[in-house]
Short mmCIF file of C-alpha atoms in Angstrom, two decimals:
data_model
loop_
_atom_site.label_atom_id
_atom_site.label_comp_id
_atom_site.label_asym_id
_atom_site.label_seq_id
_atom_site.Cartn_x
_atom_site.Cartn_y
_atom_site.Cartn_z
CA UNK A 1010 179.82 130.21 139.82
CA UNK A 1011 179.89 126.94 137.88
CA UNK A 1012 180.84 128.90 134.74
CA UNK A 1013 183.78 130.56 136.45
CA UNK A 1014 185.10 127.29 137.89
CA UNK A 1015 184.63 125.50 134.56
CA UNK A 1016 186.38 128.36 132.76
CA UNK A 1017 189.34 128.20 135.18
CA UNK A 1018 189.57 124.42 134.87
CA UNK A 1019 189.42 124.72 131.07
CA UNK A 1020 192.23 127.29 131.10
CA UNK A 1021 194.28 124.99 133.34
CA UNK A 1022 193.67 122.08 130.95
CA UNK A 1023 194.77 124.16 127.94
CA UNK A 1024 197.90 125.19 129.88
CA UNK A 1025 198.63 121.57 130.88
CA UNK A 1026 198.12 120.49 127.27
CA UNK A 1027 200.47 123.15 125.89
CA UNK A 1028 203.12 122.66 128.59
CA UNK A 1029 203.15 118.89 128.09
CA UNK A 1030 203.41 119.27 124.31
CA UNK A 1031 206.23 121.79 124.65
CA UNK A 1032 208.09 119.47 127.00
CA UNK A 1033 207.73 116.51 124.62
CA UNK A 1034 208.78 118.56 121.57
CA UNK A 1035 211.86 119.85 123.44
CA UNK A 1036 212.98 116.55 125.00
CA UNK A 1037 211.98 113.85 122.48
CA UNK A 1038 212.90 113.27 118.87
CA UNK A 1039 210.00 112.65 116.49
CA UNK A 1040 209.16 108.95 116.75
CA UNK A 1041 211.04 108.48 120.02
CA UNK A 1042 209.17 106.35 122.54
CA UNK A 1043 209.68 105.89 126.27
CA UNK A 1044 207.72 103.15 128.05
CA UNK A 1045 205.78 104.11 131.16
CA UNK A 1046 204.43 100.57 131.48
CA UNK A 1047 206.27 98.50 128.88
CA UNK A 1048 203.96 97.22 126.17
CA UNK A 1049 200.94 98.89 127.77
CA UNK A 1050 201.46 102.65 127.87
CA UNK A 1051 204.26 104.69 126.28
CA UNK A 1052 205.19 108.32 125.76
CA UNK A 1053 205.75 108.51 122.00
CA UNK A 1054 206.35 111.79 120.17
CA UNK A 1055 204.30 112.08 116.98
CA UNK A 1056 203.69 115.12 114.81
CA UNK A 1057 200.09 114.65 113.74
CA UNK A 1058 199.32 116.41 110.48
CA UNK A 1059 195.83 114.98 110.15
CA UNK A 1060 193.13 113.42 112.28
CA UNK A 1061 192.89 110.12 114.10
CA UNK A 1062 193.96 107.07 112.10
CA UNK A 1063 195.81 109.27 109.57
CA UNK A 1064 192.83 110.76 107.75
CA UNK A 1065 193.00 114.23 106.14
CA UNK A 1066 196.80 114.46 106.32
CA UNK A 1067 198.34 117.90 105.67
CA UNK A 1068 194.99 119.71 105.47
CA UNK A 1069 195.04 121.94 108.59
CA UNK A 1070 192.44 124.33 107.17
CA UNK A 1071 189.80 121.58 107.48
CA UNK A 1072 190.53 121.15 111.18
CA UNK A 1073 190.86 124.86 111.86
CA UNK A 1074 187.48 125.46 110.17
CA UNK A 1075 185.69 122.62 111.95
CA UNK A 1076 187.27 123.50 115.30
CA UNK A 1077 186.28 127.15 114.92
CA UNK A 1078 182.68 126.24 114.11
CA UNK A 1079 182.41 123.77 117.01
CA UNK A 1080 183.96 126.25 119.43
CA UNK A 1081 181.57 129.02 118.28
CA UNK A 1082 178.60 126.69 118.78
CA UNK A 1083 179.84 125.79 122.30
CA UNK A 1084 180.36 129.45 123.23
CA UNK A 1085 176.94 130.36 121.81
CA UNK A 1086 175.24 127.60 123.82
CA UNK A 1087 177.00 128.75 126.97
CA UNK A 1088 176.21 132.45 126.43
CA UNK A 1089 172.56 131.76 125.63
CA UNK A 1090 172.40 129.43 128.65
CA UNK A 1091 170.64 126.91 126.44
CA UNK A 1092 171.19 124.08 128.91
CA UNK A 1093 170.55 124.26 132.62
CA UNK A 1094 172.69 121.25 133.37
CA UNK A 1095 176.08 121.29 135.06
CA UNK A 1096 177.00 118.19 133.06
CA UNK A 1097 176.38 120.04 129.80
CA UNK A 1098 178.29 123.12 131.00
CA UNK A 1099 181.30 120.97 131.85
CA UNK A 1100 180.98 119.07 128.58
CA UNK A 1101 180.98 122.28 126.53
CA UNK A 1102 183.93 123.73 128.46
CA UNK A 1103 185.89 120.49 127.96
CA UNK A 1104 185.22 120.55 124.21
CA UNK A 1105 186.32 124.21 124.16
CA UNK A 1106 189.52 123.41 126.09
CA UNK A 1107 190.40 120.52 123.80
CA UNK A 1108 189.59 122.52 120.68
CA UNK A 1109 191.72 125.42 121.90
CA UNK A 1110 194.66 123.16 122.75
CA UNK A 1111 194.79 121.55 119.32
CA UNK A 1112 193.97 124.79 117.52
CA UNK A 1113 196.97 126.49 119.15
CA UNK A 1114 199.17 123.71 117.76
CA UNK A 1115 197.68 123.93 114.25
CA UNK A 1116 198.21 127.69 114.22
CA UNK A 1117 201.70 127.91 115.73
CA UNK A 1118 203.53 124.59 115.25
CA UNK A 1119 205.11 124.63 111.82
CA UNK A 1120 207.85 122.29 110.58
CA UNK A 1121 210.79 123.24 108.36
CA UNK A 1122 208.66 122.65 105.23
CA UNK A 1123 205.82 124.89 106.42
CA UNK A 1124 203.61 121.96 107.41
CA UNK A 1125 201.37 122.46 110.44
CA UNK A 1126 200.92 119.75 113.04
CA UNK A 1127 199.65 118.80 116.48
CA UNK A 1128 201.96 117.21 119.04
CA UNK A 1129 200.65 113.83 120.16
CA UNK A 1130 202.48 111.75 122.74
CA UNK A 1131 200.20 109.50 124.80
CA UNK A 1132 200.23 105.98 123.39
CA UNK A 1133 198.04 103.16 124.70
CA UNK A 1134 199.75 100.11 123.23
CA UNK A 1135 197.40 97.54 124.73
CA UNK A 1136 194.79 98.58 122.14
CA UNK A 1137 195.08 99.62 118.52
CA UNK A 1138 194.56 103.33 119.07
CA UNK A 1139 196.20 106.47 117.68
CA UNK A 1140 198.69 108.43 119.77
CA UNK A 1141 196.86 111.32 121.44
CA UNK A 1142 197.27 114.28 123.81
CA UNK A 1143 195.52 116.06 126.69
CA UNK A 1144 193.42 118.20 124.31
CA UNK A 1145 192.15 115.04 122.62
CA UNK A 1146 191.14 113.64 126.00
CA UNK A 1147 189.20 116.84 126.75
CA UNK A 1148 187.32 116.67 123.44
CA UNK A 1149 186.48 112.97 123.84
CA UNK A 1150 185.33 113.29 127.46
CA UNK A 1151 183.33 116.44 126.60
CA UNK A 1152 181.68 114.73 123.62
CA UNK A 1153 180.91 111.64 125.73
CA UNK A 1154 179.26 113.87 128.37
CA UNK A 1155 177.18 115.56 125.66
CA UNK A 1156 176.00 112.17 124.40
CA UNK A 1157 175.31 111.04 127.98
CA UNK A 1158 173.32 114.23 128.63
CA UNK A 1159 171.10 113.58 125.61
CA UNK A 1160 170.66 109.89 126.48
CA UNK A 1161 169.59 110.80 130.02
CA UNK A 1162 167.33 113.59 128.72
CA UNK A 1163 165.72 111.23 126.20
CA UNK A 1164 165.12 108.61 128.89
CA UNK A 1165 163.56 111.23 131.17
CA UNK A 1166 161.27 112.40 128.36
CA UNK A 1167 160.30 108.82 127.62
CA UNK A 1168 159.49 108.21 131.28
CA UNK A 1169 157.42 111.40 131.47
CA UNK A 1170 155.38 110.62 128.38
CA UNK A 1171 154.94 106.90 129.00
CA UNK A 1172 154.38 106.91 132.72
CA UNK A 1173 151.16 105.11 133.50
CA UNK A 1174 148.50 107.36 134.88
CA UNK A 1175 147.54 106.20 138.34
CA UNK A 1176 143.79 105.96 138.94
CA UNK A 1177 142.17 108.48 141.23
CA UNK A 1178 140.72 107.16 144.47
CA UNK A 1179 137.58 105.17 143.67
CA UNK A 1180 138.46 105.00 139.96
CA UNK A 1181 139.20 101.70 138.29
CA UNK A 1182 142.71 101.22 136.84
CA UNK A 1183 142.87 101.77 133.08
CA UNK A 1184 144.93 98.71 132.32
CA UNK A 1185 142.76 96.07 134.05
CA UNK A 1186 140.15 94.20 132.07
CA UNK A 1187 136.75 93.69 133.55
CA UNK A 1188 135.57 90.12 133.46
#
């Protein structure tokens, strides 16, 4: 049941991502900015032809290839039921939703010169951060959950392997010195 709910939420996130991008592209000029909270958070329309911080500009095949590989890995992990953790299921579905949202843009949004781009529009001005979108949020939250899962799993393994063995009744503790 968790898979079905996560799949439906992922589909809703992809739809929200695409609807919001379509709205921005139809109602804003490229570069136009509208403050939500002046100086803190703005809606700013950007056509992103690369990755965060302007790297790999105008090379959509790199992102399409990487996104495809990551999405295939996520689907494979979900199909094989590699992880028995709801956190990991949600993380993988979030990464899939974000990947799908940005992949749709890279495949179908083409400018007058044939350049492919992703619509970004969420701008946090209180920090020096690139303009982003809902798909980006999904990928970042999903990736953070994956990291959190492995941190928690590593800590649990460490606790299991380094837990002090308690002495049996009548047995002396291992860590006490006899004087």
